[in-house]
Coordinates of N, CA and C in Angstrom, one line a residue:
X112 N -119.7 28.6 -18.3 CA -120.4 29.1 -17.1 C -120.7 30.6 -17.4
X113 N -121.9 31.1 -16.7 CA -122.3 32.3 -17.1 C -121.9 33.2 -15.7
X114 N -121.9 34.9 -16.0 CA -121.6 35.3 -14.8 C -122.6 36.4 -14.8
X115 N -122.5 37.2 -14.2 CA -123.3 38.6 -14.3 C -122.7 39.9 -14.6
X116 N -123.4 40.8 -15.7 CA -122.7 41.4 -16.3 C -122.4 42.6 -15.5
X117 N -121.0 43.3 -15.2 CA -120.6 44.3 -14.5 C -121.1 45.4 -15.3
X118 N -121.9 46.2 -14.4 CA -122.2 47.8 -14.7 C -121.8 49.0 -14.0
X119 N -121.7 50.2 -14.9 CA -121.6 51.6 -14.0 C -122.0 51.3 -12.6
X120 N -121.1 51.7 -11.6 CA -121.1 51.7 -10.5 C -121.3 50.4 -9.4
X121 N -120.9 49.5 -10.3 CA -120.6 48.4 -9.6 C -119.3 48.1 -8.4
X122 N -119.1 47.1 -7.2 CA -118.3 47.4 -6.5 C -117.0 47.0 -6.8
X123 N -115.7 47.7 -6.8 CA -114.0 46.7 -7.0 C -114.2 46.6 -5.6
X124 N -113.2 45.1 -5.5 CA -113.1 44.8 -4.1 C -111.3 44.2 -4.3
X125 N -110.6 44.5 -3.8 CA -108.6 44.0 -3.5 C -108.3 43.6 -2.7
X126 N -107.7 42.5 -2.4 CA -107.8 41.9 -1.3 C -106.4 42.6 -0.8
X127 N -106.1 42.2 0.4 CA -105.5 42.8 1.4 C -104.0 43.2 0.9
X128 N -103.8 42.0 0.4 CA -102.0 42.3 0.4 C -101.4 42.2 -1.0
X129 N -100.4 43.1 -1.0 CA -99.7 43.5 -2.6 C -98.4 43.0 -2.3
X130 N -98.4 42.0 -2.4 CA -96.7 41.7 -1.7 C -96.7 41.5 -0.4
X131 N -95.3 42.4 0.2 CA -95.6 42.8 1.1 C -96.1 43.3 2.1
X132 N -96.7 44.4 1.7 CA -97.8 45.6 1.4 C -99.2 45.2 2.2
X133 N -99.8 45.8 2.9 CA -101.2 45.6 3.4 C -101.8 46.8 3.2
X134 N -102.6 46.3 2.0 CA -103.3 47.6 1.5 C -104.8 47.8 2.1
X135 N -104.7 49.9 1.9 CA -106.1 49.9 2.4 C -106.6 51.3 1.7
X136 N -107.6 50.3 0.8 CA -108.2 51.7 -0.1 C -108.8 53.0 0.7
X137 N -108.5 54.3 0.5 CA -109.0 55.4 1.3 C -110.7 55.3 1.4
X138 N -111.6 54.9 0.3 CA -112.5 54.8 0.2 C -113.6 53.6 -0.8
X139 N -114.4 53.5 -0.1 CA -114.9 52.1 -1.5 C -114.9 52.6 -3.0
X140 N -114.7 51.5 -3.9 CA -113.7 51.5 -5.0 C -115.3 51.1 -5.9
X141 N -115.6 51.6 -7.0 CA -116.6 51.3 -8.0 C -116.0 51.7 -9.8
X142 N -116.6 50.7 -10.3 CA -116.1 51.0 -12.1 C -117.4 51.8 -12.3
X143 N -116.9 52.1 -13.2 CA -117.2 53.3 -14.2 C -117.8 52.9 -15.5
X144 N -118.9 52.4 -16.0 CA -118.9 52.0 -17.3 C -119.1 53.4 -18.5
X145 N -118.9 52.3 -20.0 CA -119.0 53.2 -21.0 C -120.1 52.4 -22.1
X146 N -120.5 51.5 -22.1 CA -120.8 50.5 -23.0 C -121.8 51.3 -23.6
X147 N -122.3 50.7 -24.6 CA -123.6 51.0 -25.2 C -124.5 50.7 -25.0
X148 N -124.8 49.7 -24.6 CA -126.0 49.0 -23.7 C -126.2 48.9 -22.2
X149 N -127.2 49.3 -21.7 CA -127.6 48.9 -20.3 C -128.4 48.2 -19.9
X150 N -128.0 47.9 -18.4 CA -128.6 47.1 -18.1 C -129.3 47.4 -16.7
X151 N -130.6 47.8 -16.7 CA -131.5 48.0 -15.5 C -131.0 49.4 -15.2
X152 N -131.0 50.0 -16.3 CA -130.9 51.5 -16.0 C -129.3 51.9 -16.1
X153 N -128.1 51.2 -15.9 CA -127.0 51.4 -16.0 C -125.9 51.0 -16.8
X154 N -125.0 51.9 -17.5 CA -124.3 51.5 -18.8 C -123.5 50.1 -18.2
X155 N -123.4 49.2 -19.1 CA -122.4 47.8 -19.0 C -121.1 48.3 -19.2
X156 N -120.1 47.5 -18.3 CA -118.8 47.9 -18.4 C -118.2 47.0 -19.6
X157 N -117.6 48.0 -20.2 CA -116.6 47.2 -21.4 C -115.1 46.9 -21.2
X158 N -114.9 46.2 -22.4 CA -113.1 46.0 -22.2 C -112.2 47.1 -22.4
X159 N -111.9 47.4 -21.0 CA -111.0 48.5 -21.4 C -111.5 49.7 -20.6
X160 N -112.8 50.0 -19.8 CA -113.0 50.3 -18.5 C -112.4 50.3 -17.5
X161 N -111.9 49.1 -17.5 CA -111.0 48.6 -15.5 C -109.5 49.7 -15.6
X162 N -109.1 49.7 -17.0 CA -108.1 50.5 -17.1 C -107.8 51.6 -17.1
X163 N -108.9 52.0 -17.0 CA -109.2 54.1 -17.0 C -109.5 54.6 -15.4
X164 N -109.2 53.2 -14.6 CA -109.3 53.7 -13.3 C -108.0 53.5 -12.5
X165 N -108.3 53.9 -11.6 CA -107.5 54.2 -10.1 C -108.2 54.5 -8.9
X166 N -107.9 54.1 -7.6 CA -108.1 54.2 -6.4 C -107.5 54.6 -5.6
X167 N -107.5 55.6 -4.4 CA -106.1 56.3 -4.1 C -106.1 55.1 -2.5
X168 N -105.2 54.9 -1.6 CA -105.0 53.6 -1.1 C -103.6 54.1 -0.1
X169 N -104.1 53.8 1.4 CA -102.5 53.7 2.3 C -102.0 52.2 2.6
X170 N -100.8 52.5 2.8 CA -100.4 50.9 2.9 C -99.5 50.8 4.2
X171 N -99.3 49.4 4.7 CA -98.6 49.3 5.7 C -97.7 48.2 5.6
X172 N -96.7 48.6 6.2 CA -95.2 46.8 6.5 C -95.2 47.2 7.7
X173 N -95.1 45.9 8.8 CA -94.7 46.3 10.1 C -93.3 47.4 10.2
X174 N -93.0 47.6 11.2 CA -92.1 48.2 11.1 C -91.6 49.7 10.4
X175 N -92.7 50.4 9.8 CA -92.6 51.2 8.8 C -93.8 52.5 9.4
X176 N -94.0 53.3 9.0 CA -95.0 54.5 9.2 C -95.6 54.3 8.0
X177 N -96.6 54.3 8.0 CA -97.8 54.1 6.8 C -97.2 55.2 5.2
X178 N -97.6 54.5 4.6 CA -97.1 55.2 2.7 C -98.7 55.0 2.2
X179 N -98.7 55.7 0.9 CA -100.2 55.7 -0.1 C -99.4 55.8 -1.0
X180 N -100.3 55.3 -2.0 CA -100.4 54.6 -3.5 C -101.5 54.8 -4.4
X181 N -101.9 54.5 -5.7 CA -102.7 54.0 -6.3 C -102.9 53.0 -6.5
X182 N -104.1 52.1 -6.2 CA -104.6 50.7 -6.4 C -105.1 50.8 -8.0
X183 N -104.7 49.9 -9.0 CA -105.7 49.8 -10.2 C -105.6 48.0 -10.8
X184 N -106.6 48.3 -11.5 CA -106.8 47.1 -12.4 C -105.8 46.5 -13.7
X185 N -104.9 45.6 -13.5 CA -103.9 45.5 -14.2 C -104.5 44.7 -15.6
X186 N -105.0 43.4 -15.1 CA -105.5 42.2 -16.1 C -106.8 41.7 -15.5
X187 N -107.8 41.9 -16.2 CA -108.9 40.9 -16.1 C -108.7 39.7 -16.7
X188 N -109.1 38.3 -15.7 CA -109.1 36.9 -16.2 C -110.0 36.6 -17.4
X189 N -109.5 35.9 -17.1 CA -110.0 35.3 -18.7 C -111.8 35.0 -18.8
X190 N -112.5 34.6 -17.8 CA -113.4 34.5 -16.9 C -114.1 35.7 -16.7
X191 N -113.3 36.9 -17.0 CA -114.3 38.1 -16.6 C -114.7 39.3 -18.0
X192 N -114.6 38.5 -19.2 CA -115.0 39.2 -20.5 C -115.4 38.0 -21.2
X193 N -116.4 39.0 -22.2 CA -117.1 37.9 -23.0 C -116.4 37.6 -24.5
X194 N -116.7 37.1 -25.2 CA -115.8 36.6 -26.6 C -116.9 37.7 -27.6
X195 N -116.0 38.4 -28.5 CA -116.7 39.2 -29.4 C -116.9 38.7 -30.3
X196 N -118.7 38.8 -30.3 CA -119.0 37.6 -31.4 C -119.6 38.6 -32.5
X197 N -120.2 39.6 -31.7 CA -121.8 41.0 -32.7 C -121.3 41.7 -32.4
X198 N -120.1 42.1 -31.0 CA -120.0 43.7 -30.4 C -118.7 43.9 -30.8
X199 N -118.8 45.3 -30.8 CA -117.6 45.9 -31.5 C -116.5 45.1 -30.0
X200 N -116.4 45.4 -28.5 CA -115.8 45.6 -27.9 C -116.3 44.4 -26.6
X201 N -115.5 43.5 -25.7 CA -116.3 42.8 -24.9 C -116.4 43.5 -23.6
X202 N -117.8 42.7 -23.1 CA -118.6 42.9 -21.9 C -118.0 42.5 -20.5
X203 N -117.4 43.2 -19.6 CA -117.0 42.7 -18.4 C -118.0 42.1 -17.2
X204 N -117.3 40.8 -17.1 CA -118.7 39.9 -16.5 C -117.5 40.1 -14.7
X205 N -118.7 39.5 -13.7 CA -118.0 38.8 -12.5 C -116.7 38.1 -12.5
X206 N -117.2 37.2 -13.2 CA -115.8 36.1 -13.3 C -115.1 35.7 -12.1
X207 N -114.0 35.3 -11.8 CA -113.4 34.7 -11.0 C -112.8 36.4 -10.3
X208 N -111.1 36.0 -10.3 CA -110.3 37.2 -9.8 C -110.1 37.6 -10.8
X209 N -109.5 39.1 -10.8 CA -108.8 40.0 -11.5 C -107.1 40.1 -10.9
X210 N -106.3 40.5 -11.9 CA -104.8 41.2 -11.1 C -104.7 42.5 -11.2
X211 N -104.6 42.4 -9.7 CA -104.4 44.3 -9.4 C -102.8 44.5 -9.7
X212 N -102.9 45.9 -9.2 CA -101.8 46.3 -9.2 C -101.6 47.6 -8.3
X213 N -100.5 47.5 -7.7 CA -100.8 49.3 -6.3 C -99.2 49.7 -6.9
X214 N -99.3 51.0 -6.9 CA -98.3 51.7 -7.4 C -97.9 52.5 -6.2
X215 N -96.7 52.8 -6.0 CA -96.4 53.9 -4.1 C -96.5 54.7 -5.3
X216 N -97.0 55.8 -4.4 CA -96.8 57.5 -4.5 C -96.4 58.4 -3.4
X217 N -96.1 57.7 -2.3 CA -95.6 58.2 -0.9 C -94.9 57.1 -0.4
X218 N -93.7 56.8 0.0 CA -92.9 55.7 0.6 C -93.5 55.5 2.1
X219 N -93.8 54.4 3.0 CA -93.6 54.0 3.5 C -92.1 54.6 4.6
X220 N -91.9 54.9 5.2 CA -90.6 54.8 6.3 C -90.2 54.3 7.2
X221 N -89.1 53.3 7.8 CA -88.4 52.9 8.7 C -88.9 53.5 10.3
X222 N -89.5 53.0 10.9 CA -90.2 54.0 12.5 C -88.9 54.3 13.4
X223 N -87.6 53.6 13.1 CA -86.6 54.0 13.6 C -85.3 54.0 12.9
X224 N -84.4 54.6 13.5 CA -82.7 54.7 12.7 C -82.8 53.5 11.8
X225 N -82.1 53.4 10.6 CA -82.0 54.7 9.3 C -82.9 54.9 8.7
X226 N -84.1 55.2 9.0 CA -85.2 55.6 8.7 C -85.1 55.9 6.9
X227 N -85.0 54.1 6.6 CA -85.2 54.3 5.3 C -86.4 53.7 4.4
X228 N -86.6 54.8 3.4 CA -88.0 54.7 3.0 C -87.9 53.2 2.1
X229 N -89.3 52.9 2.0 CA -90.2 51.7 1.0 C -89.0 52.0 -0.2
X230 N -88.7 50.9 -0.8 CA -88.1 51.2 -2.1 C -88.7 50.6 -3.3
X231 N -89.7 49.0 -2.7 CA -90.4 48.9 -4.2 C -91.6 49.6 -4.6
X232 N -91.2 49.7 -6.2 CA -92.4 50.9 -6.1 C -93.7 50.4 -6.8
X233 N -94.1 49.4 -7.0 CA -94.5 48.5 -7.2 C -95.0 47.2 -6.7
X234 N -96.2 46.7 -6.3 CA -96.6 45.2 -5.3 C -97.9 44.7 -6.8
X235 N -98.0 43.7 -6.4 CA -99.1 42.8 -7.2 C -99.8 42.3 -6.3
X236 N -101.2 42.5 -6.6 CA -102.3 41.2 -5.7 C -103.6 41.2 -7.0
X237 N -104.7 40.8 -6.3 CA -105.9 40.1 -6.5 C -107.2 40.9 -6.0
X238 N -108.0 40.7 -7.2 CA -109.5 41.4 -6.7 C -110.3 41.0 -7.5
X239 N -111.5 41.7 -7.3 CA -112.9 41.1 -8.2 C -113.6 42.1 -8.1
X240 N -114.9 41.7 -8.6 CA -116.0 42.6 -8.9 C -117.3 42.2 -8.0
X241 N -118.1 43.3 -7.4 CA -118.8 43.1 -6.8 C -120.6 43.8 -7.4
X242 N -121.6 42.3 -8.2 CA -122.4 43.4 -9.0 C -123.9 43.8 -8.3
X243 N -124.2 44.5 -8.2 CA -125.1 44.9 -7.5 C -126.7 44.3 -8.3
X244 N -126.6 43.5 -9.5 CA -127.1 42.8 -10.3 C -127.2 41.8 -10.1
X245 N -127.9 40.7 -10.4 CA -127.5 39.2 -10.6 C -128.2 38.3 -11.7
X246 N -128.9 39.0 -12.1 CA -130.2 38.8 -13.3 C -129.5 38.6 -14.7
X247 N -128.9 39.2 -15.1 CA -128.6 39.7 -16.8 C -127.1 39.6 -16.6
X248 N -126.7 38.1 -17.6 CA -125.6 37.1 -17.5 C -124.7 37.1 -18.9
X249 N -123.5 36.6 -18.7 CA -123.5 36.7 -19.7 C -122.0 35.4 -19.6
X250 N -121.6 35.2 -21.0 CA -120.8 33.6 -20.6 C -120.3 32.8 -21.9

């Protein structure tokens, strides 16, 4: 199956929850390409792009006063790069999901007695790519 190929300034989208955790990016989230080739005016994202990012993100558990984190890109599926057949490096396509990953950098707190903070510092979820393309595929 073919998908469409993610470029510079394309949208990340994470879905709600890292665990426990109900996450909420501070602001909309876009990759960054480097590739060598463009596509409709903008560089293609390569393998190894999703990794040079981060998202800054507050989070919530009932019971707690809001904490922030960084949201980033842990693992693209298998589904969202191409097989290097001519290029030095592969092409990050749509594909299915990606696995995120949100890191605390502010705990979370208890709203009453013993007002004790978030202790994992670490949640796992799910996300994808959103391409502002749909023309130029790749698979």
């Amino acid at each position: 199956m073919s998908y469409p190929i993610i470029c510079d300034g394309d949208g990340v989208q994470f879905g709600p929850m890292f665990g426990t955790r109900q996450v909420v990016l501070v602001e909309p989230a876009f990759i960054r390409g480097s590739g060598a080739i463009t596509v409709m005016g903008r560089k293609a994202c390569v393998a190894g792009d999703e990794s040079q990012q981060q998202w800054a993100a507050q989070y919530f558990i009932p019971g707690y006063t809001p904490g922030s984190g960084m949201v980033s890109i842990e693992m693209l599926d298998g589904s969202q790069v191409t097989p290097c057949i001519t290029a030095e490096t592969s092409l990050i396509l749509q594909g299915t999901q990606f696995t995120a990953r949100f890191t605390l950098t502010s705990p979370a707190v208890m709203s009453e007695a013993p007002y004790t903070p978030d202790g994992m510092a670490v949640g796992m979820g799910r996300g994808c790519f959103i391409p502002q393309q749909v023309f130029v595929r790749a698979g």
